[in-house]
Amino acid sequence: MRSTTRRKTAPARALGRPPGISSARGKILQGATVAFGKKGYAATAVEDILEAAGVSRRTFYRFFSNKDEVFQAIYEVATTMLFQGLRSVSESKDEPLRKLERVAETFLRLQVGAGPIARVLNAEAQRPGSVISGQRQALLKQLVSLFQDEIEKAGRGRVDPLLIRGLAAALEQISLGILSETERTETDIQRGLHAILRIMEGTLVDSKEAAKIRPLPLDPARKE
């Protein structure tokens, strides 16, 4: 997976009101995004959403029965935006391994660009029994299918889906690591990209060849 000239990646869109959605419902989703991002899922109450969205309780209950439904709607918007971005990359004319690199970069940039809500959504999605755990499984299936297609196009054959799930999980965990940073910088995104590409290359390329392609990432906080 050799690096080629890096393209400028389009800026990530913040989560909020998708085009064409009801104005009142959009305000609720935007307010809930702020409230959940600030307080986390468990600590956020409907009252927090009402305050952040600037809507009445009556308006809220026109669209949602409880905070769970709002949270699920936010996750649906986030995953739809994410997969649209990834699908756009996969449909490009880049060679397959370069597309995998761009898929990883797009994923990381969208996650970081979404702000604090991304950390909350990711944490809850991975918690067994959470209200969005089922939606996460659906997203993973889509990611596995996308990765599998590109790996086949690269001439690597059809690999075990468990291997692809491992790559998707690694990408998820790396994004969480970046989101846990107090200040997320371009350097953090590049570190994350370097790490996931090393994992991909070590998985999909002969180990000796992988070491020639990209050096092992070192801890930036290490003392010389």
Coordinates of C-alpha atoms in Angstrom, one line a residue:
M1 CA 0.0 0.0 0.0
R2 CA 2.4 2.6 -1.2
S3 CA 1.7 6.3 -0.6
T4 CA 0.8 8.4 -3.6
T5 CA 0.4 12.2 -3.8
R6 CA -2.0 13.1 -1.1
R7 CA -5.3 14.6 -2.1
K8 CA -6.9 17.4 -0.1
T9 CA -9.7 15.7 1.8
A10 CA -13.0 17.6 2.0
P11 CA -13.8 19.1 5.4
A12 CA -16.0 16.9 7.6
R13 CA -19.6 18.1 8.0
A14 CA -20.8 18.6 11.5
L15 CA -23.7 16.6 12.6
G16 CA -27.0 18.4 12.6
R17 CA -30.0 19.0 10.4
P18 CA -29.8 16.9 7.2
P19 CA -31.1 18.6 4.0
G20 CA -34.9 18.5 3.7
I21 CA -35.6 17.5 7.3
S22 CA -38.4 19.3 9.3
S23 CA -37.0 22.5 10.8
A24 CA -38.4 21.7 14.3
R25 CA -37.1 18.1 14.2
G26 CA -33.8 19.4 12.9
K27 CA -33.5 21.9 15.8
I28 CA -34.1 19.0 18.2
L29 CA -31.4 16.9 16.6
Q30 CA -29.0 19.8 16.7
G31 CA -29.7 20.6 20.3
A32 CA -29.5 16.9 21.3
T33 CA -26.1 16.6 19.5
V34 CA -24.8 19.5 21.7
A35 CA -26.4 18.1 24.9
F36 CA -25.2 14.5 24.5
G37 CA -21.8 15.7 23.4
K38 CA -21.5 17.8 26.5
K39 CA -22.9 15.5 29.2
G40 CA -22.8 12.1 27.7
Y41 CA -25.7 9.7 27.0
A42 CA -26.6 8.6 30.5
A43 CA -26.4 12.0 32.2
T44 CA -28.5 13.8 29.5
A45 CA -32.2 14.3 30.2
V46 CA -35.0 15.4 27.9
E47 CA -34.8 18.8 29.7
D48 CA -31.2 19.2 28.6
I49 CA -32.2 18.6 25.0
L50 CA -35.1 21.1 25.2
E51 CA -32.8 23.7 26.6
A52 CA -30.1 23.2 24.0
A53 CA -32.6 23.0 21.2
G54 CA -34.8 25.9 22.3
V55 CA -38.0 24.0 21.8
S56 CA -41.0 23.2 24.0
R57 CA -41.7 19.9 25.5
R58 CA -44.8 19.7 23.3
T59 CA -42.8 20.2 20.2
F60 CA -40.2 17.5 21.3
Y61 CA -42.9 14.9 21.8
R62 CA -44.4 15.6 18.4
F63 CA -41.3 13.9 16.9
F64 CA -39.8 11.7 19.6
S65 CA -41.1 9.6 22.5
N66 CA -37.9 9.8 24.6
K67 CA -34.2 10.6 24.5
D68 CA -33.4 7.1 23.2
E69 CA -35.2 7.8 20.0
V70 CA -33.3 11.1 19.5
F71 CA -30.0 9.4 20.2
Q72 CA -30.8 6.7 17.6
A73 CA -31.8 9.4 15.1
I74 CA -28.5 11.2 15.6
Y75 CA -26.6 7.9 15.2
E76 CA -28.5 7.2 12.0
V77 CA -27.6 10.6 10.6
A78 CA -24.0 10.2 11.6
T79 CA -23.6 6.7 10.0
T80 CA -25.5 7.7 6.9
M81 CA -23.1 10.7 6.4
L82 CA -20.1 8.4 7.2
F83 CA -21.1 5.7 4.7
Q84 CA -21.9 8.2 2.0
G85 CA -18.4 9.5 2.3
L86 CA -16.8 6.1 2.3
R87 CA -19.0 4.9 -0.6
S88 CA -17.9 8.0 -2.6
V89 CA -14.3 7.1 -2.0
S90 CA -14.9 3.5 -3.0
E91 CA -16.5 4.6 -6.3
S92 CA -13.5 6.7 -7.3
K93 CA -11.0 5.5 -9.9
D94 CA -8.1 5.2 -7.5
E95 CA -6.4 1.8 -7.4
P96 CA -7.8 -0.5 -4.7
L97 CA -5.1 -0.2 -2.0
R98 CA -5.0 3.6 -2.4
K99 CA -8.8 3.6 -2.0
L100 CA -8.5 1.7 1.3
E101 CA -6.1 4.4 2.5
R102 CA -8.6 7.1 1.5
V103 CA -11.4 5.2 3.2
A104 CA -9.4 5.1 6.5
E105 CA -8.6 8.8 6.2
T106 CA -12.2 9.7 5.4
F107 CA -13.4 7.7 8.4
L108 CA -11.0 9.4 10.8
R109 CA -11.7 12.9 9.5
L110 CA -15.4 12.5 9.7
Q111 CA -15.2 11.2 13.2
V112 CA -12.9 14.0 14.4
G113 CA -14.9 16.6 12.5
A114 CA -18.1 15.6 14.2
G115 CA -16.8 16.8 17.6
P116 CA -17.6 15.6 21.1
I117 CA -20.8 13.8 20.0
A118 CA -18.6 11.3 18.0
R119 CA -16.9 10.1 21.2
V120 CA -20.3 9.6 22.9
L121 CA -21.8 7.8 19.9
N122 CA -18.8 5.5 19.5
A123 CA -18.7 4.6 23.2
E124 CA -22.4 3.9 23.4
A125 CA -22.4 1.9 20.2
Q126 CA -19.8 -0.4 21.6
R127 CA -21.6 -0.9 24.9
P128 CA -23.5 -4.2 24.9
G129 CA -27.3 -3.7 25.1
S130 CA -27.1 0.0 24.3
V131 CA -29.9 1.6 22.2
I132 CA -27.6 1.9 19.2
S133 CA -25.6 -1.3 19.4
G134 CA -27.8 -2.9 16.7
Q135 CA -27.2 0.1 14.4
R136 CA -23.5 -0.3 14.9
Q137 CA -23.6 -3.9 13.8
A138 CA -25.4 -2.9 10.6
L139 CA -22.7 -0.3 10.0
L140 CA -20.0 -2.9 10.6
K141 CA -21.6 -5.2 8.0
Q142 CA -21.5 -2.3 5.5
L143 CA -17.9 -1.6 6.3
V144 CA -16.9 -5.3 6.0
S145 CA -18.6 -5.4 2.6
L146 CA -16.9 -2.3 1.4
F147 CA -13.4 -3.4 2.6
Q148 CA -14.0 -6.9 1.2
D149 CA -14.8 -5.5 -2.3
E150 CA -11.7 -3.4 -2.4
I151 CA -9.5 -6.2 -1.1
E152 CA -10.8 -8.5 -3.9
K153 CA -10.2 -5.8 -6.5
A154 CA -6.6 -5.5 -5.2
G155 CA -6.2 -9.2 -6.1
R156 CA -5.9 -10.4 -2.5
G157 CA -8.8 -12.9 -2.9
R158 CA -11.9 -13.1 -0.6
V159 CA -10.5 -13.1 2.9
D160 CA -12.3 -14.2 6.1
P161 CA -14.9 -11.6 7.1
L162 CA -13.6 -11.8 10.7
L163 CA -10.3 -10.4 9.5
I164 CA -12.1 -7.4 7.9
R165 CA -14.2 -6.9 11.1
G166 CA -10.9 -6.8 13.0
L167 CA -9.6 -4.0 10.7
A168 CA -12.9 -2.1 11.1
A169 CA -12.7 -2.5 14.9
A170 CA -9.1 -1.2 14.8
L171 CA -10.2 1.8 12.8
E172 CA -13.0 2.4 15.3
Q173 CA -10.6 2.2 18.3
I174 CA -8.0 4.5 16.7
S175 CA -10.6 7.1 16.1
L176 CA -11.7 6.8 19.8
G177 CA -8.1 7.3 20.8
I178 CA -7.9 10.5 18.8
L179 CA -11.2 11.7 20.1
S180 CA -10.0 11.2 23.7
E181 CA -7.2 13.8 23.1
T182 CA -8.0 17.2 24.8
E183 CA -7.0 19.0 21.6
R184 CA -7.3 17.1 18.4
T185 CA -4.8 18.3 15.7
E186 CA -3.9 17.4 12.2
T187 CA -0.9 15.6 13.7
D188 CA -3.2 13.4 15.7
I189 CA -5.2 12.5 12.5
Q190 CA -1.9 11.7 10.7
R191 CA -0.8 9.5 13.6
G192 CA -4.1 7.6 13.5
L193 CA -3.8 7.2 9.8
H194 CA -0.3 5.9 10.0
A195 CA -1.3 3.4 12.7
I196 CA -4.3 2.0 10.8
L197 CA -2.4 1.8 7.5
R198 CA 0.4 -0.1 9.3
I199 CA -2.3 -2.5 10.6
M200 CA -3.9 -2.9 7.2
E201 CA -0.5 -3.4 5.4
G202 CA 0.6 -5.8 8.1
T203 CA -2.6 -7.7 7.6
L204 CA -2.9 -7.7 3.8
V205 CA 0.7 -7.7 2.8
D206 CA 3.5 -10.1 3.5
S207 CA 5.1 -9.1 6.8
K208 CA 8.5 -8.5 5.4
E209 CA 7.1 -6.4 2.6
A210 CA 4.9 -4.4 5.0
A211 CA 8.0 -3.3 7.0
K212 CA 9.5 -1.9 3.8
I213 CA 6.3 0.1 3.0
R214 CA 5.8 1.9 6.2
P215 CA 7.9 2.0 9.4
L216 CA 6.4 0.8 12.7
P217 CA 4.7 3.8 14.5
L218 CA 6.6 5.0 17.5
D219 CA 5.2 6.6 20.6
P220 CA 5.4 10.4 20.1
A221 CA 5.7 10.9 23.9
R222 CA 8.7 8.6 24.2
K223 CA 12.0 10.0 25.6
E224 CA 15.0 9.7 23.4

